[in-house]
Coordinates of C-alpha atoms in Angstrom, one line a residue:
M1 CA 0.0 0.0 0.0
E2 CA 2.9 2.4 0.7
L3 CA 4.3 1.9 -2.8
L4 CA 0.9 2.4 -4.4
S5 CA 0.4 5.6 -2.3
A6 CA 3.8 6.9 -3.4
I7 CA 3.1 6.2 -7.1
N8 CA -0.4 7.8 -6.8
G9 CA 1.2 10.8 -5.1
V10 CA 3.3 11.4 -8.3
V11 CA 0.9 10.5 -11.1
W12 CA -2.1 12.1 -9.4
G13 CA -0.1 14.9 -7.9
P14 CA 0.8 18.2 -9.6
L15 CA 2.5 16.4 -12.5
G16 CA -0.3 14.1 -13.5
V17 CA -3.1 16.6 -12.8
G18 CA -1.2 19.3 -14.6
L19 CA -0.7 17.1 -17.7
L20 CA -4.3 16.1 -17.8
A21 CA -5.5 19.7 -17.5
A22 CA -2.9 20.9 -20.0
A23 CA -4.0 18.3 -22.6
G24 CA -7.7 19.2 -22.2
L25 CA -7.0 22.9 -22.3
W26 CA -4.7 22.6 -25.4
L27 CA -7.2 20.5 -27.3
T28 CA -10.0 22.9 -26.3
V29 CA -8.0 25.9 -27.7
R30 CA -6.9 24.1 -30.8
T31 CA -10.5 23.2 -31.7
G32 CA -11.9 26.6 -31.0
W33 CA -13.5 25.7 -27.7
F34 CA -15.6 23.2 -29.6
Q35 CA -17.5 21.9 -26.5
L36 CA -18.9 25.4 -26.0
T37 CA -19.1 27.0 -29.5
R38 CA -20.5 23.9 -31.1
L39 CA -22.8 22.8 -28.2
P40 CA -25.9 22.6 -30.4
L41 CA -24.0 20.5 -33.0
W42 CA -22.6 17.9 -30.7
L43 CA -25.8 17.6 -28.7
G44 CA -27.8 17.3 -31.9
Q45 CA -25.5 14.6 -33.2
T46 CA -25.6 12.6 -30.0
L47 CA -28.6 13.2 -27.7
G48 CA -30.7 14.5 -30.6
A49 CA -29.9 11.3 -32.7
I50 CA -31.0 9.2 -29.7
L51 CA -34.3 11.1 -29.2
R52 CA -35.0 11.0 -33.0
R53 CA -34.2 7.3 -33.0
S54 CA -31.9 7.8 -36.0
P55 CA -31.6 4.6 -38.0
D56 CA -27.8 5.3 -38.3
L57 CA -27.4 4.5 -34.6
A58 CA -28.4 0.9 -35.1
R59 CA -26.5 0.2 -38.3
E60 CA -24.0 -2.6 -38.2
D61 CA -21.5 -3.3 -41.0
A62 CA -19.4 -6.4 -41.4
G63 CA -16.9 -6.7 -38.6
S64 CA -18.4 -3.7 -36.7
I65 CA -20.9 -2.8 -34.0
S66 CA -23.5 -0.1 -34.2
P67 CA -22.7 3.5 -33.0
L68 CA -25.3 3.0 -30.3
Q69 CA -23.6 -0.2 -29.1
S70 CA -20.2 1.6 -29.2
L71 CA -21.6 4.4 -27.1
C72 CA -23.2 2.0 -24.6
T73 CA -20.1 -0.1 -24.3
A74 CA -18.0 3.1 -23.6
L75 CA -20.7 4.5 -21.2
G76 CA -21.1 1.2 -19.5
A77 CA -17.3 1.1 -18.8
T78 CA -17.3 4.8 -17.9
I79 CA -20.3 5.0 -15.6
G80 CA -18.9 2.5 -13.0
T81 CA -18.5 2.8 -9.3
G82 CA -16.7 6.1 -9.8
S83 CA -20.0 7.7 -10.4
I84 CA -21.4 6.5 -7.0
V85 CA -18.6 5.3 -4.7
G86 CA -16.0 7.6 -6.2
V87 CA -18.1 10.7 -5.5
G88 CA -18.3 9.7 -1.8
A89 CA -14.5 9.2 -1.7
A90 CA -14.0 12.6 -3.2
L91 CA -16.2 14.2 -0.6
I92 CA -14.5 12.4 2.3
S93 CA -11.0 13.1 1.1
G94 CA -11.4 16.5 -0.7
G95 CA -14.5 18.0 0.8
P96 CA -17.4 19.4 -1.2
G97 CA -14.9 21.5 -3.2
G98 CA -13.7 18.4 -4.9
I99 CA -17.0 18.3 -6.9
F100 CA -16.1 21.7 -8.4
W101 CA -12.8 20.4 -9.6
M102 CA -14.4 17.3 -10.9
W103 CA -16.5 19.6 -13.1
V104 CA -13.5 21.5 -14.3
T105 CA -11.7 18.3 -15.1
A106 CA -14.7 17.0 -17.0
F107 CA -15.2 20.3 -19.0
F108 CA -11.7 20.2 -20.4
G109 CA -11.8 16.4 -20.5
M110 CA -14.7 16.6 -23.0
M111 CA -12.2 17.6 -25.7
T112 CA -9.7 15.0 -24.5
A113 CA -12.3 12.4 -25.0
Y114 CA -13.3 14.0 -28.3
A115 CA -9.7 13.7 -29.6
E116 CA -9.4 10.1 -28.3
N117 CA -12.5 9.0 -30.1
L118 CA -11.7 10.9 -33.3
L119 CA -8.2 9.4 -33.5
G120 CA -9.5 5.9 -32.4
L121 CA -11.7 5.8 -35.5
R122 CA -9.2 7.5 -37.8
Y123 CA -6.4 5.0 -37.1
R124 CA -8.4 1.9 -36.7
Q125 CA -7.4 -1.3 -38.5
Y126 CA -9.2 -4.3 -39.9
R127 CA -7.8 -7.5 -38.4
A128 CA -9.1 -11.0 -38.1
G129 CA -12.5 -10.1 -39.6
S130 CA -13.3 -7.1 -37.5
W131 CA -12.3 -3.5 -36.9
H132 CA -10.0 -2.6 -34.0
G133 CA -9.0 0.8 -32.7
G134 CA -7.7 2.7 -29.7
P135 CA -4.6 4.5 -28.5
M136 CA -2.3 1.6 -29.3
Y137 CA -3.2 2.1 -33.0
Y138 CA -3.0 5.9 -33.1
L139 CA 0.2 5.9 -31.1
S140 CA 1.9 3.3 -33.4
A141 CA 0.5 4.5 -36.7
G142 CA -0.1 8.2 -35.9
V143 CA 2.9 9.1 -33.7
G144 CA 4.9 6.5 -35.6
A145 CA 4.4 8.4 -38.9
L146 CA 5.7 11.7 -37.5
P147 CA 9.4 12.7 -38.2
R148 CA 11.7 10.5 -36.1
G149 CA 8.6 9.1 -34.4
R150 CA 8.6 5.5 -35.5
L151 CA 10.4 4.1 -32.4
A152 CA 8.6 6.4 -30.0
G153 CA 5.2 5.4 -31.5
R154 CA 5.9 1.7 -31.0
V155 CA 7.2 2.2 -27.5
L156 CA 4.2 4.4 -26.5
A157 CA 1.7 2.0 -28.1
G158 CA 3.2 -1.1 -26.4
T159 CA 3.4 0.7 -23.1
F160 CA -0.2 1.8 -23.3
A161 CA -1.5 -1.6 -24.3
L162 CA 0.4 -3.3 -21.4
L163 CA -0.9 -0.7 -18.9
C164 CA -4.4 -1.0 -20.2
V165 CA -4.4 -4.8 -19.7
L166 CA -3.2 -4.2 -16.1
A167 CA -5.7 -1.4 -15.6
S168 CA -8.5 -3.6 -16.8
F169 CA -7.8 -5.9 -13.9
G170 CA -7.9 -2.9 -11.5
I171 CA -10.4 -0.2 -12.6
G172 CA -12.4 -2.7 -14.7
N173 CA -12.5 -5.7 -12.4
L174 CA -11.2 -5.5 -8.8
S175 CA -12.6 -2.1 -7.8
Q176 CA -16.0 -2.7 -9.6
V177 CA -16.5 -6.2 -8.2
N178 CA -15.4 -5.1 -4.8
A179 CA -18.0 -2.3 -4.8
I180 CA -20.7 -4.7 -5.9
A181 CA -19.9 -7.2 -3.2
A182 CA -19.7 -4.6 -0.4
S183 CA -22.9 -3.0 -1.5
L184 CA -24.9 -6.2 -1.7
E185 CA -23.5 -7.4 1.6
G186 CA -24.4 -4.1 3.3
A187 CA -27.9 -4.0 1.8
F188 CA -28.9 -7.7 1.8
G189 CA -26.3 -9.5 3.8
L190 CA -25.1 -11.5 0.8
P191 CA -21.6 -13.1 1.4
P192 CA -19.0 -11.5 -0.9
A193 CA -17.8 -14.9 -2.0
L194 CA -21.3 -15.8 -3.3
T195 CA -21.5 -12.5 -5.1
G196 CA -18.1 -13.0 -6.7
A197 CA -19.0 -16.5 -7.9
A198 CA -22.3 -15.4 -9.4
L199 CA -20.6 -12.4 -11.2
A200 CA -17.9 -14.7 -12.6
L201 CA -20.5 -17.0 -14.0
V202 CA -22.7 -14.4 -15.7
T203 CA -19.7 -12.5 -17.0
A204 CA -18.3 -15.7 -18.5
L205 CA -21.6 -16.2 -20.4
V206 CA -21.3 -12.8 -22.0
L207 CA -17.6 -13.1 -22.8
L208 CA -18.2 -16.3 -24.7
R209 CA -19.6 -14.2 -27.5
G210 CA -16.7 -11.8 -27.6
M211 CA -17.0 -8.2 -28.7
K212 CA -20.6 -8.8 -30.1
G213 CA -21.7 -10.2 -26.7
V214 CA -20.3 -7.3 -24.7
A215 CA -21.8 -4.7 -27.1
S216 CA -25.2 -6.4 -27.2
A217 CA -25.3 -6.7 -23.4
A218 CA -24.2 -3.0 -23.0
G219 CA -26.8 -1.8 -25.5
R220 CA -29.6 -3.4 -23.4
L221 CA -28.2 -2.6 -19.9
V222 CA -26.9 0.9 -20.1
P223 CA -30.0 2.9 -21.2
F224 CA -32.1 1.2 -18.5
M225 CA -29.5 1.7 -15.7
A226 CA -28.9 5.4 -16.6
V227 CA -32.7 6.3 -16.5
F228 CA -33.2 4.2 -13.4
Y229 CA -30.4 5.9 -11.4
L230 CA -31.0 9.4 -12.6
A231 CA -34.7 9.1 -11.7
G232 CA -33.8 7.9 -8.2
T233 CA -31.3 10.7 -7.6
A234 CA -33.8 13.3 -8.9
L235 CA -36.3 12.1 -6.4
V236 CA -33.8 12.5 -3.5
V237 CA -32.7 16.0 -4.6
L238 CA -36.2 17.2 -5.2
T239 CA -37.4 16.1 -1.8
H240 CA -34.5 18.1 -0.3
A241 CA -34.6 21.0 -2.7
D242 CA -34.5 23.6 0.1
A243 CA -30.9 22.6 0.7
L244 CA -29.7 23.0 -2.9
P245 CA -28.5 26.7 -2.5
A246 CA -26.4 25.8 0.5
A247 CA -25.1 22.7 -1.3
F248 CA -23.8 24.7 -4.2
G249 CA -22.4 27.3 -1.9
S250 CA -20.4 24.6 -0.1
I251 CA -19.1 23.3 -3.4
F252 CA -17.8 26.7 -4.5
R253 CA -16.4 27.7 -1.1
G254 CA -14.6 24.4 -0.7
A255 CA -13.1 24.5 -4.2
F256 CA -10.9 27.5 -3.2
G257 CA -10.2 26.4 0.4
L258 CA -12.5 28.9 2.0
R259 CA -13.8 26.2 4.3
A260 CA -12.3 23.0 5.7
A261 CA -12.1 19.9 3.6
G262 CA -13.9 16.6 4.5
G263 CA -13.9 14.8 7.8
G264 CA -10.4 14.0 9.0
A265 CA -8.9 16.2 6.2
V266 CA -9.3 19.6 7.9
G267 CA -6.5 21.9 6.6
Y268 CA -6.1 20.2 3.2
G269 CA -8.2 22.9 1.7
M270 CA -7.9 23.7 -1.9
A271 CA -5.0 21.3 -2.6
A272 CA -7.0 18.3 -1.5
A273 CA -10.1 19.5 -3.4
V274 CA -8.1 19.9 -6.6
Q275 CA -6.3 16.5 -6.2
W276 CA -9.2 14.4 -5.2
G277 CA -11.7 16.1 -7.5
S278 CA -9.4 15.8 -10.5
M279 CA -8.6 12.2 -9.7
R280 CA -12.2 11.1 -9.2
G281 CA -13.3 13.2 -12.2
S282 CA -10.8 11.2 -14.4
F283 CA -11.9 7.9 -12.8
S284 CA -15.6 8.7 -13.5
S285 CA -15.2 10.0 -17.1
E286 CA -12.0 8.2 -18.1
A287 CA -11.1 11.2 -20.3
G288 CA -7.4 11.1 -20.8
L289 CA -7.0 7.4 -20.2
G290 CA -7.8 6.6 -23.9
S291 CA -10.0 3.7 -22.9
S292 CA -13.2 4.9 -24.6
A293 CA -11.3 5.1 -28.0
I294 CA -11.1 1.3 -27.9
A295 CA -14.9 1.2 -28.1
S296 CA -14.9 3.6 -31.0
G297 CA -12.7 1.4 -33.2
P298 CA -15.4 -1.1 -34.2
A299 CA -18.2 1.5 -34.6
S300 CA -19.8 1.5 -38.0
T301 CA -19.4 5.4 -38.1
R302 CA -17.2 6.6 -41.0
E303 CA -16.7 10.2 -39.8
P304 CA -14.0 10.6 -37.2
A305 CA -15.2 14.0 -35.9
R306 CA -18.7 12.6 -35.5
Q307 CA -17.4 9.7 -33.4
G308 CA -15.4 12.3 -31.4
M309 CA -18.7 14.0 -30.4
W310 CA -19.8 10.8 -28.8
G311 CA -16.7 11.1 -26.6
I312 CA -17.9 14.6 -25.4
F313 CA -21.4 13.1 -24.7
Q314 CA -19.9 10.3 -22.6
V315 CA -18.2 12.8 -20.3
F316 CA -21.3 14.9 -20.2
V317 CA -23.4 11.9 -19.0
S318 CA -21.0 10.3 -16.7
T319 CA -19.8 13.5 -14.8
F320 CA -22.2 16.4 -15.4
L321 CA -25.3 14.2 -15.0
V322 CA -24.6 11.1 -13.0
C323 CA -21.8 12.3 -10.7
T324 CA -23.4 15.7 -10.1
M325 CA -26.7 14.1 -9.2
T326 CA -24.9 11.7 -6.8
A327 CA -23.0 14.6 -5.2
L328 CA -26.2 16.7 -4.8
A329 CA -28.0 13.7 -3.2
M330 CA -25.3 13.4 -0.6
L331 CA -24.9 17.1 0.1
T332 CA -28.6 17.9 0.4
T333 CA -29.4 15.0 2.8
G334 CA -27.3 16.0 5.8
L335 CA -24.3 13.9 5.3
V336 CA -22.0 17.0 5.1
D337 CA -21.9 20.1 7.2
L338 CA -22.6 22.6 4.4
D339 CA -21.1 25.5 6.4
T340 CA -17.7 23.9 7.1
G341 CA -17.5 21.1 4.6
R342 CA -16.9 18.6 7.4
M343 CA -18.3 15.1 6.9
L344 CA -21.1 14.5 9.5
S345 CA -21.6 10.9 8.5
P346 CA -19.0 8.4 9.8
A347 CA -19.9 6.0 6.9
P348 CA -17.2 4.9 4.5
A349 CA -17.5 5.9 0.8
P350 CA -19.4 2.8 -0.3
D351 CA -22.2 3.5 2.2
L352 CA -22.6 7.2 1.7
A353 CA -25.0 6.9 -1.2
G354 CA -27.1 4.4 0.7
E355 CA -27.5 6.9 3.5
A356 CA -28.5 9.7 1.1
F357 CA -31.1 7.6 -0.6
S358 CA -32.5 6.4 2.7
A359 CA -33.4 10.0 3.5
A360 CA -35.9 9.9 0.6
L361 CA -36.7 6.2 0.2
G362 CA -36.5 5.1 3.8
P363 CA -35.4 1.5 4.2
L364 CA -35.5 1.0 0.5
G365 CA -32.5 3.4 0.1
P366 CA -29.6 0.9 0.6
G367 CA -31.4 -1.6 -1.7
F368 CA -31.8 1.0 -4.4
V369 CA -28.1 1.9 -4.3
A370 CA -27.0 -1.7 -4.2
G371 CA -29.1 -2.3 -7.4
A372 CA -27.5 0.8 -9.0
V373 CA -24.0 -0.2 -8.0
L374 CA -24.6 -3.7 -9.4
L375 CA -25.8 -2.4 -12.7
F376 CA -23.1 0.3 -13.0
A377 CA -20.2 -1.8 -11.9
W378 CA -21.1 -4.9 -13.9
S379 CA -21.5 -2.9 -17.1
S380 CA -18.0 -1.4 -16.3
V381 CA -16.7 -4.9 -15.9
L382 CA -18.0 -5.9 -19.3
G383 CA -16.7 -2.8 -21.0
W384 CA -13.2 -3.1 -19.5
S385 CA -13.0 -6.8 -20.2
Q386 CA -13.3 -5.8 -23.9
Y387 CA -10.7 -3.0 -23.5
G388 CA -8.3 -5.4 -21.9
A389 CA -8.9 -8.1 -24.6
E390 CA -8.3 -5.6 -27.4
C391 CA -5.0 -4.5 -25.9
W392 CA -4.0 -8.1 -25.2
A393 CA -4.7 -8.9 -28.8
Y394 CA -2.6 -6.0 -29.9
L395 CA 0.4 -7.3 -27.8
F396 CA 0.1 -11.0 -28.3
G397 CA -2.3 -11.6 -31.2
P398 CA -6.0 -12.3 -31.5
G399 CA -5.5 -16.0 -31.1
T400 CA -4.4 -15.7 -27.5
V401 CA -7.3 -13.6 -26.2
W402 CA -8.8 -16.7 -24.5
A403 CA -5.9 -16.6 -22.0
Y404 CA -6.7 -13.0 -21.1
R405 CA -10.3 -13.7 -20.6
L406 CA -9.6 -16.7 -18.3
A407 CA -7.3 -14.5 -16.2
F408 CA -9.9 -11.7 -16.1
L409 CA -12.6 -14.1 -14.9
A410 CA -10.3 -15.7 -12.3
L411 CA -9.8 -12.3 -10.6
I412 CA -13.5 -11.7 -10.1
L413 CA -13.8 -13.9 -7.0
P414 CA -10.8 -12.5 -5.1
G415 CA -12.0 -9.0 -6.2
A416 CA -15.2 -9.5 -4.3
T417 CA -13.4 -10.5 -1.1
A418 CA -10.3 -8.2 -1.2
G419 CA -10.1 -5.0 0.9
F420 CA -11.8 -1.9 -0.5
T421 CA -8.7 0.3 0.0
A422 CA -6.4 -2.0 -1.9
A423 CA -8.8 -2.3 -4.9
W424 CA -9.2 1.4 -5.2
A425 CA -5.5 2.1 -4.7
L426 CA -4.6 -0.3 -7.6
S427 CA -7.2 1.4 -9.8
D428 CA -5.8 4.9 -9.1
T429 CA -2.3 3.6 -9.9
F430 CA -3.1 2.0 -13.2
N431 CA -5.3 4.9 -14.2
G432 CA -2.5 7.4 -13.7
L433 CA 0.2 5.3 -15.4
M434 CA -2.0 4.4 -18.4
M435 CA -2.8 8.1 -18.9
L436 CA 0.8 9.1 -19.5
P437 CA 1.6 7.5 -22.9
N438 CA -1.9 8.4 -24.1
L439 CA -1.5 12.1 -23.3
A440 CA 1.9 12.1 -25.0
G441 CA 0.2 10.9 -28.1
L442 CA -2.7 13.4 -27.9
F443 CA -0.2 16.3 -27.6
A444 CA 1.7 15.0 -30.6
L445 CA -1.4 14.5 -32.8
S446 CA -3.3 17.5 -31.6
G447 CA -2.7 19.2 -35.0
Q448 CA -4.4 16.3 -36.8
V449 CA -7.4 16.6 -34.4
A450 CA -7.7 20.3 -35.1
E451 CA -7.4 19.7 -38.9
E452 CA -9.9 16.9 -38.9
T453 CA -12.3 19.0 -37.0
R454 CA -11.9 22.0 -39.4
Q455 CA -12.5 19.7 -42.4
Y456 CA -15.6 18.2 -40.9
L457 CA -17.1 21.6 -40.1
R458 CA -16.3 22.8 -43.6
R459 CA -18.0 19.8 -45.2
L460 CA -21.0 20.3 -42.8
D461 CA -21.2 24.0 -43.9
Q462 CA -21.1 23.1 -47.6
S463 CA -23.7 20.4 -47.3
G464 CA -26.0 22.7 -45.3

């Protein structure tokens, strides 16, 4: 644990947070503040297409999945326990001000995710009968094509793929399964070992169908779980609407150290708010990790910039909707002293959401949260199993993916019974390390992102 804490202190300290912010800011500037200036465009191409039930969303070509399945796979992997448990951890360690920095991270992270998804589609490759994409491809082919970049591209691609495989065991397996087991044990008294065994079985049934199985399951699961959870959080917040002004005040005061941070962290102030808010913001949206670009590779979309807009939408849903509603539910129900920012509840992070929902749903609250954690975390397990499999195939060939999937399934049971702190510490470590080669590639290819965006907007203007 001391080693993990030391590594996390570096990659999630000023260096890592600064690189993440710089990448998002640089891409935002290079694309003309696209997430703001083109807000109607990207909302129309994403949310608008969903509401219109555009037939393009369900189109599948040979060796591909539909754009909607790609979105749901990425959202399923993104909206994991970070959207529930991670928000509680940010409040405990960074105070309410951490939520503000989570928003800031997500705002600039929108363009990081945009660039990742754009490049993921642009540099995808057709191998073994299907499309494959992600940072390992745009690092090797994109960075590798730059002057004197061949060796650097290969090294960055291989490093990213290896770290993604390791991260899939942490953020995509151990931490998610651990949160499910802890939540179900707290709400219903289910033994963690039983939960782990059941999860291993149902996950194996999905993975038997490979990419198509994961995409199909995500396409059915994600829309339901998002509506289910947002409706529940809206009920909690609306029944405590009188506390909303104080909740927002606590967030903004805490963001700049004007009040003490969370319980046990008094005196951390702004530094803790920035660190924990940025870290949990990255965990919940995954912008900067490059992971969602892997789901973009097999999408039947042919326009890289349009696929990039789905990256913006993913961050919008995961952080600005799901995480914000979770935070407001916790802040408006008396778990935090809104004047000082101190935690009033002694509950650990996995139990905070249950306490918040109990304020509105009574004894049904913990059960509701347990159900939400089960849906969110299992969808994340499925998505990350595919991310890890893609990176494993890049490193060792498609014919060896069965070995990765066996290892992934074997970790589910110990993930359910391991300590919560160890699982989350591992996730934070692999998140941070995985981010570094991806950000290097995004900086190097930012000019291509800007040019692809300009060309798309020019074609759009000419066709309109």
